Tab-separated table of C-alpha atoms and ligand atoms in Angstrom:
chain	number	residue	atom	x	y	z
A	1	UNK	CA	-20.462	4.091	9.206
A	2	UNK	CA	-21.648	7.002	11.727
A	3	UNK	CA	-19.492	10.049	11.164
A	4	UNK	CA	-21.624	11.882	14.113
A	5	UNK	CA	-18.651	12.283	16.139
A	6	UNK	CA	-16.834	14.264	13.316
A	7	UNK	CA	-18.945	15.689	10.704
A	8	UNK	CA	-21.836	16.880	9.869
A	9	UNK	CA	-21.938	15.080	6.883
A	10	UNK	CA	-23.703	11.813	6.102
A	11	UNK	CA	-21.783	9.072	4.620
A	12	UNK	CA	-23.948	9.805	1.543
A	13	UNK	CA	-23.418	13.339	1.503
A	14	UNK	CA	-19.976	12.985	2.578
A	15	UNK	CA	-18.749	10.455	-0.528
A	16	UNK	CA	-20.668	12.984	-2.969
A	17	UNK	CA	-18.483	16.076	-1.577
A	18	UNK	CA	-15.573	14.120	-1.927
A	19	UNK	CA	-15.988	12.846	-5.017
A	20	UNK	CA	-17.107	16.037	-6.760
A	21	UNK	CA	-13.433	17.545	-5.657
A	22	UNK	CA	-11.706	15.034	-7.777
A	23	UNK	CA	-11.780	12.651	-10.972
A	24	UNK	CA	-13.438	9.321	-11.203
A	25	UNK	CA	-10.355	8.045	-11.145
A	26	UNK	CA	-8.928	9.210	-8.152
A	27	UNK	CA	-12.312	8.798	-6.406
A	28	UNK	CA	-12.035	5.144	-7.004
A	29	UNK	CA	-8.733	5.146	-5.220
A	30	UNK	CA	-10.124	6.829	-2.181
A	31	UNK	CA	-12.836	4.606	-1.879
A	32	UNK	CA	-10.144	1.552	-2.121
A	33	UNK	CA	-7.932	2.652	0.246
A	34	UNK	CA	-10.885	3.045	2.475
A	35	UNK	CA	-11.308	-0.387	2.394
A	36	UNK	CA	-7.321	-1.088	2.614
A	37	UNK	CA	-7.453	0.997	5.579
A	38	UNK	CA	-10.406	-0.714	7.386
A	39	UNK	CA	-8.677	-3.940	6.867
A	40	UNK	CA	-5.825	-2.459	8.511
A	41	UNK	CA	-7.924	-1.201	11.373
A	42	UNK	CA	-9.219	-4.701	12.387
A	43	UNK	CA	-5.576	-6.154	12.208
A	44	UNK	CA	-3.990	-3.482	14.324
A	45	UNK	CA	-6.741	-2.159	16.540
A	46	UNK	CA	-7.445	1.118	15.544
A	47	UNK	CA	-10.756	3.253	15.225
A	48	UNK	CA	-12.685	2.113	12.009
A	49	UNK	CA	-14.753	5.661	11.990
A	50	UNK	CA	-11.264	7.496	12.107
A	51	UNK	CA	-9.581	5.245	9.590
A	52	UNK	CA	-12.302	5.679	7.093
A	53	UNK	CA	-12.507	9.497	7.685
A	54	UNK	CA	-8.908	9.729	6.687
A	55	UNK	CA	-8.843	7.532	4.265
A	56	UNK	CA	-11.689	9.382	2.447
A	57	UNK	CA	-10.373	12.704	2.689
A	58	UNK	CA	-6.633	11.896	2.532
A	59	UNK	CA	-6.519	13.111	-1.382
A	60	UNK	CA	-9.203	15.739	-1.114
A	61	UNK	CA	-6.460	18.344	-1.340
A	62	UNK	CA	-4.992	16.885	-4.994
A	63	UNK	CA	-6.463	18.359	-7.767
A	64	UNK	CA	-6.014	21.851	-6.085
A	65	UNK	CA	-4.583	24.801	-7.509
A	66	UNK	CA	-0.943	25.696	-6.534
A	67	UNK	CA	-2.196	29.427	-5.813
A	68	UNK	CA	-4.587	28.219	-3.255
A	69	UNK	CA	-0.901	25.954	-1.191
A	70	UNK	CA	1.038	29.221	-1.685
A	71	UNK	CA	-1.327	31.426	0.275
A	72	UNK	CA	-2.614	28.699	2.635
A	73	UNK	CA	0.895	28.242	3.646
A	74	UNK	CA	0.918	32.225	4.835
A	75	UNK	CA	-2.727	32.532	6.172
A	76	UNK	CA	-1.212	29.384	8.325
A	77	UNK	CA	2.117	31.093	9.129
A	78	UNK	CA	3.434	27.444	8.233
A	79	UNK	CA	7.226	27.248	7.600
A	80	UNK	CA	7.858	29.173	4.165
A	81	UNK	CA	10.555	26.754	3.195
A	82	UNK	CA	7.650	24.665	1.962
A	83	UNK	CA	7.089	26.791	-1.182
A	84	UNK	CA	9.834	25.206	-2.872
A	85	UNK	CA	7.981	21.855	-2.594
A	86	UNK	CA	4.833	20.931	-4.989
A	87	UNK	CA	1.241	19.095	-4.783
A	88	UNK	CA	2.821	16.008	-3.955
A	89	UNK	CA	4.032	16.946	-0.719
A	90	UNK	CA	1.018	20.241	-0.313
A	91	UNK	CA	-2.086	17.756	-0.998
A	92	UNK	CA	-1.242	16.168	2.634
A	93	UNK	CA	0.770	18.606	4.798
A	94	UNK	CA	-0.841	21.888	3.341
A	95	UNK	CA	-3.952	20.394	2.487
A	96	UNK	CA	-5.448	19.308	6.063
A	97	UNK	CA	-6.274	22.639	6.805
A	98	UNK	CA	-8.143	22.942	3.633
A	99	UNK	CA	-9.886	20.151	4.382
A	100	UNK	CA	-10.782	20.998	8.016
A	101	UNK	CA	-12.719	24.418	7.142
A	102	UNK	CA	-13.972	23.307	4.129
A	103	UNK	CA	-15.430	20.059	5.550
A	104	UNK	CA	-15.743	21.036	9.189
A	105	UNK	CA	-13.770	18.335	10.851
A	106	UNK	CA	-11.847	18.925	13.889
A	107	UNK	CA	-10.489	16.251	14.839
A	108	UNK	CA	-6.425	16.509	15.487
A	109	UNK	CA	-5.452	12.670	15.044
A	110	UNK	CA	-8.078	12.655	11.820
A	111	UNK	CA	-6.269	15.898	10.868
A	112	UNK	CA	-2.760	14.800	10.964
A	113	UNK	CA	-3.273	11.460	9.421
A	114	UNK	CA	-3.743	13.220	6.851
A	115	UNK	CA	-0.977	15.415	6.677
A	116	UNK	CA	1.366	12.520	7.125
A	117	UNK	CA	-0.311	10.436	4.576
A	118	UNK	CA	2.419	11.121	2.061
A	119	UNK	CA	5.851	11.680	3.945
A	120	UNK	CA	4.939	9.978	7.357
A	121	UNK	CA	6.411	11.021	10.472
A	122	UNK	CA	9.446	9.614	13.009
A	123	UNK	CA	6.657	9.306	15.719
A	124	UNK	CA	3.759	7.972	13.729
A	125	UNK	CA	0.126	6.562	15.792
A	126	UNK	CA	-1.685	3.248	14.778
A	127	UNK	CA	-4.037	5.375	12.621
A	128	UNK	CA	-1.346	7.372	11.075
A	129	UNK	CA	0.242	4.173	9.956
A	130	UNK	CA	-3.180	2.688	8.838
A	131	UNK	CA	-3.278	5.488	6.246
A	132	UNK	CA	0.236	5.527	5.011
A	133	UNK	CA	0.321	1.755	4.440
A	134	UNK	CA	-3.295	1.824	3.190
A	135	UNK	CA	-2.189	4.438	0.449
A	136	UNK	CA	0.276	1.946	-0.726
A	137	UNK	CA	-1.312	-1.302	-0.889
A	138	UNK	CA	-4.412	-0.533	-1.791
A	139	UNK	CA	-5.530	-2.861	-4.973
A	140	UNK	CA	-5.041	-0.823	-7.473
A	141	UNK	CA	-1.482	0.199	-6.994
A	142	UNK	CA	0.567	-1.533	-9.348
A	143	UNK	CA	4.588	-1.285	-8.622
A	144	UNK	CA	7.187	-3.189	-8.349
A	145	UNK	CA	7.429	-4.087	-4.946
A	146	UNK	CA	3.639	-3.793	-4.012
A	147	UNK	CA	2.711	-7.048	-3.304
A	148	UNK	CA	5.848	-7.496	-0.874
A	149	UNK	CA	4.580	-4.230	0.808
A	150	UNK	CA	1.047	-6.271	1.144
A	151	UNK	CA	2.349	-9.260	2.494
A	152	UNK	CA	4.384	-7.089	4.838
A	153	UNK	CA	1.355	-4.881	5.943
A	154	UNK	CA	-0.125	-8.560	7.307
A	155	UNK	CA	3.099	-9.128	9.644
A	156	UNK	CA	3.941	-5.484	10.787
A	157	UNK	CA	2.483	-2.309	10.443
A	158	UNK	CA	5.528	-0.828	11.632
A	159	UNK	CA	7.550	-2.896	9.220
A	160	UNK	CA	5.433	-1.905	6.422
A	161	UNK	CA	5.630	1.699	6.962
A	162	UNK	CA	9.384	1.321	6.798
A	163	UNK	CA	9.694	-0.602	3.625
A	164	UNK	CA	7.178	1.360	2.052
A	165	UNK	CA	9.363	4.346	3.106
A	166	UNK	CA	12.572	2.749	1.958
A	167	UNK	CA	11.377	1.788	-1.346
A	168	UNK	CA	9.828	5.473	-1.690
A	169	UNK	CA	13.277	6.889	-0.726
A	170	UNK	CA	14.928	4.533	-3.508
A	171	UNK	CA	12.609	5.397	-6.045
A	172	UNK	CA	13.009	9.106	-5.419
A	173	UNK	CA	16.665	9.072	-5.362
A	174	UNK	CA	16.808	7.325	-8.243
A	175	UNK	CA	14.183	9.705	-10.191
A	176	UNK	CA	16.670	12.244	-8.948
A	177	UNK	CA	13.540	13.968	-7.024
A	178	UNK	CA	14.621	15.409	-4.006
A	179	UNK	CA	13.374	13.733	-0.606
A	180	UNK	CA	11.283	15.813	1.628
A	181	UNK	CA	12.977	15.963	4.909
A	182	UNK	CA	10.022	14.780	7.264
A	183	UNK	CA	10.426	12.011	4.399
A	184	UNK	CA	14.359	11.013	5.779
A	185	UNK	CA	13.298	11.528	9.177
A	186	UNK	CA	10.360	8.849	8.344
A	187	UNK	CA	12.910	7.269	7.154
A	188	UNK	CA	15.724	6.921	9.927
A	189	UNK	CA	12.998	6.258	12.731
A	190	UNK	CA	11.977	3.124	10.713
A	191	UNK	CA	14.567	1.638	9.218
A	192	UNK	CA	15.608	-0.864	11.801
A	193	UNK	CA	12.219	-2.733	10.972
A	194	UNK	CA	13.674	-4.071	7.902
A	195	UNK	CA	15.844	-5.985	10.367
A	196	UNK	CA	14.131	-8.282	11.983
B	201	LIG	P1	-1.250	9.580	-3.925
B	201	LIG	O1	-1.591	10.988	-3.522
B	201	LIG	O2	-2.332	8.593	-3.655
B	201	LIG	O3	-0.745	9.501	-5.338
B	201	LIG	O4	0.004	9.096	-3.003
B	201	LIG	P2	0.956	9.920	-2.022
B	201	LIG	O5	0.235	11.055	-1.414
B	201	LIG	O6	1.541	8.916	-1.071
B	201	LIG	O7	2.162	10.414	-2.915
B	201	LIG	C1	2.055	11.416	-3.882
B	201	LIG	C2	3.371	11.534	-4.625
B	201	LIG	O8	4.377	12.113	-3.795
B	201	LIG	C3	3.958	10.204	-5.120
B	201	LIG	O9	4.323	10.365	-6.483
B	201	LIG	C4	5.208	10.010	-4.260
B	201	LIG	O10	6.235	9.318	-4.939
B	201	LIG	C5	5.618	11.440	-3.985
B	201	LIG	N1	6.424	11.599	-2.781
B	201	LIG	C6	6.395	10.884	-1.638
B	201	LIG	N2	7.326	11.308	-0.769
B	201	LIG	C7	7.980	12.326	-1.370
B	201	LIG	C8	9.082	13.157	-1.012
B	201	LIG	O11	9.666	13.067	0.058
B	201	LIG	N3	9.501	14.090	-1.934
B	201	LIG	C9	8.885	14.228	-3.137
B	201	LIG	N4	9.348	15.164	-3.968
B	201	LIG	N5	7.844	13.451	-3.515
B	201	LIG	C10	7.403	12.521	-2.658
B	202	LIG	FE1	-1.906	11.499	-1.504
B	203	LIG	FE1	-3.846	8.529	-2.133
């Protein structure tokens, strides 16, 4: 893979800066959902250098310090209500601005696959998709409903996103977690894939 375009990063150099921000552990996921994601990129026709991109910087932002959300979301001037929220949601939507400066990527549709990797969007692209679903299925995930979501993510990526969505949505609920609103809105757009 030739991340010329994007970075100035070799793939080497570019897998050992991601993996020193996180744990073996969660390294090992990135690199999986890489591969979920290329998959996903064949099927549905979307960039492979974009999708991999993504995929290996989608959970850069995770093991960060709360601190560092709270002022990024004033340096930003992004919408203060998202204080009240935590690393789950800040690691995506917060986080992509973290990881453009510190990893010099520019790209918008890179970028915001990113921040929608956790609570999608009502007007999700192909490569926004790709990650979300890629997340999800990747191999190691081990949920009830997982395997559905993978034979899903074969018929419909559109489909998949919204059953993925639904069964996060269900889960959360349930947890009594509240539901990040770009989360519902995810939610609504999709829905009607579980349908047909
Ligand atoms: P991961 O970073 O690979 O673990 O996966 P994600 O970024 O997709 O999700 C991170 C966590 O956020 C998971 O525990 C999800 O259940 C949770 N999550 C997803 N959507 C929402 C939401 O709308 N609200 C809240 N509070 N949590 C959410
Ligand atoms: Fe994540
Ligand atoms: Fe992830």
């Amino acid at each position: 893979m030739n991340y010329r375009d994007y970075l100035d990063f070799s793939r080497e150099e570019l897998l050992e800066k991601v993996a020193s921000s996180m744990s073996e552990k969660r390294f090992r996921h990135v690199l999986r959902v890489e591969r979920a994601a290329l998959e996903l990129a064949e099927r549905y026709d979307c960039d492979a250098t974009k999708a991999s991109l993504a995929a290996l910087l989608h959970d850069v932002a995770k093991e960060v310090e709360d601190a560092v959300f709270l002022r990024l979301i004033d340096q930003e001037k992004l919408d203060p209500d998202l204080k009240k929220w935590g690393n789950n949601i800040w690691h995506g939507v917060v986080g992509a601005y973290l990881i453009s400066s510190e990893f010099g990527l520019q790209d918008q549709e890179i970028l915001q696959a990113i921040q929608r990797h956790t609570v999608g969007s009502a007007d999700m692209t192909v490569l926004d998709e790709v990650l979300y679903v890629a997340d999800y299925i990747e191999p190691g995930r081990d949920f009830p409903g997982v395997d559905k979501a993978r034979s899903i993510a074969k018929e419909s990526l559109d489909k998949a996103v919204a059953f993925e969505t639904a069964q996060t949505v269900a889960h959360l609920a349930k947890k009594a977690i509240p539901i990040y609103p770009q989360t519902i809105e995810t939610y609504n757009a999709y829905v009607g894939y579980l349908k047909n």
